[in-house]
């Protein structure tokens, strides 16, 4: 493979993986928002966004 065709660096891959895990975690909490512990997290996130 040529030097210019290496693709994303390891740091970029790590950042993308961490972002993906963050979004998956947020989606999982959102799906459980009717439960008391998750509802509190969703409410706090909504308050943060309203600022």
PDB file of C-alpha atoms in Angstrom:
ATOM      1  CA  UNK A   1       0.000   0.000   0.000  1.00  0.00           C
ATOM      2  CA  UNK A   2       1.327   3.435  -0.878  1.00  0.00           C
ATOM      3  CA  UNK A   3       2.270   5.866   1.850  1.00  0.00           C
ATOM      4  CA  UNK A   4      -0.584   8.283   0.969  1.00  0.00           C
ATOM      5  CA  UNK A   5      -3.272   5.581   1.214  1.00  0.00           C
ATOM      6  CA  UNK A   6      -2.869   4.620   4.859  1.00  0.00           C
ATOM      7  CA  UNK A   7      -6.276   5.800   6.028  1.00  0.00           C
ATOM      8  CA  UNK A   8      -7.148   7.331   9.391  1.00  0.00           C
ATOM      9  CA  UNK A   9      -4.564   7.379  12.156  1.00  0.00           C
ATOM     10  CA  UNK A  10      -4.919   5.281  15.286  1.00  0.00           C
ATOM     11  CA  UNK A  11      -5.923   8.378  17.270  1.00  0.00           C
ATOM     12  CA  UNK A  12      -8.673   9.185  14.767  1.00  0.00           C
ATOM     13  CA  UNK A  13      -9.926   5.601  14.941  1.00  0.00           C
ATOM     14  CA  UNK A  14      -9.915   5.720  18.742  1.00  0.00           C
ATOM     15  CA  UNK A  15     -11.876   8.977  18.746  1.00  0.00           C
ATOM     16  CA  UNK A  16     -14.435   7.531  16.330  1.00  0.00           C
ATOM     17  CA  UNK A  17     -14.834   4.378  18.427  1.00  0.00           C
ATOM     18  CA  UNK A  18     -15.280   6.416  21.616  1.00  0.00           C
ATOM     19  CA  UNK A  19     -17.848   8.662  19.930  1.00  0.00           C
ATOM     20  CA  UNK A  20     -19.723   5.606  18.711  1.00  0.00           C
ATOM     21  CA  UNK A  21     -19.742   4.085  22.189  1.00  0.00           C
ATOM     22  CA  UNK A  22     -20.957   7.381  23.614  1.00  0.00           C
ATOM     23  CA  UNK A  23     -23.843   7.507  21.157  1.00  0.00           C
ATOM     24  CA  UNK A  24     -24.730   3.870  21.836  1.00  0.00           C
ATOM     25  CA  UNK A  25     -24.708   4.546  25.575  1.00  0.00           C
ATOM     26  CA  UNK A  26     -26.904   7.607  25.150  1.00  0.00           C
ATOM     27  CA  UNK A  27     -29.349   5.643  23.003  1.00  0.00           C
ATOM     28  CA  UNK A  28     -29.469   2.859  25.588  1.00  0.00           C
ATOM     29  CA  UNK A  29     -30.214   5.328  28.412  1.00  0.00           C
ATOM     30  CA  UNK A  30     -32.831   7.049  26.237  1.00  0.00           C
ATOM     31  CA  UNK A  31     -34.560   3.712  25.656  1.00  0.00           C
ATOM     32  CA  UNK A  32     -34.728   3.202  29.454  1.00  0.00           C
ATOM     33  CA  UNK A  33     -35.845   6.755  30.261  1.00  0.00           C
ATOM     34  CA  UNK A  34     -39.044   5.531  31.961  1.00  0.00           C
ATOM     35  CA  UNK A  35     -36.931   3.954  34.714  1.00  0.00           C
ATOM     36  CA  UNK A  36     -36.116   6.319  37.629  1.00  0.00           C
ATOM     37  CA  UNK A  37     -32.314   6.201  37.314  1.00  0.00           C
ATOM     38  CA  UNK A  38     -32.365   6.824  33.566  1.00  0.00           C
ATOM     39  CA  UNK A  39     -35.103   9.435  33.772  1.00  0.00           C
ATOM     40  CA  UNK A  40     -32.902  11.553  36.021  1.00  0.00           C
ATOM     41  CA  UNK A  41     -30.025  11.341  33.539  1.00  0.00           C
ATOM     42  CA  UNK A  42     -32.308  12.311  30.637  1.00  0.00           C
ATOM     43  CA  UNK A  43     -33.727  15.251  32.607  1.00  0.00           C
ATOM     44  CA  UNK A  44     -30.226  16.509  33.444  1.00  0.00           C
ATOM     45  CA  UNK A  45     -29.203  16.244  29.787  1.00  0.00           C
ATOM     46  CA  UNK A  46     -32.301  18.170  28.693  1.00  0.00           C
ATOM     47  CA  UNK A  47     -31.567  20.922  31.242  1.00  0.00           C
ATOM     48  CA  UNK A  48     -28.010  21.188  29.944  1.00  0.00           C
ATOM     49  CA  UNK A  49     -29.213  21.560  26.354  1.00  0.00           C
ATOM     50  CA  UNK A  50     -31.768  24.253  27.285  1.00  0.00           C
ATOM     51  CA  UNK A  51     -29.007  26.542  28.626  1.00  0.00           C
TER      52      UNK A  51
END
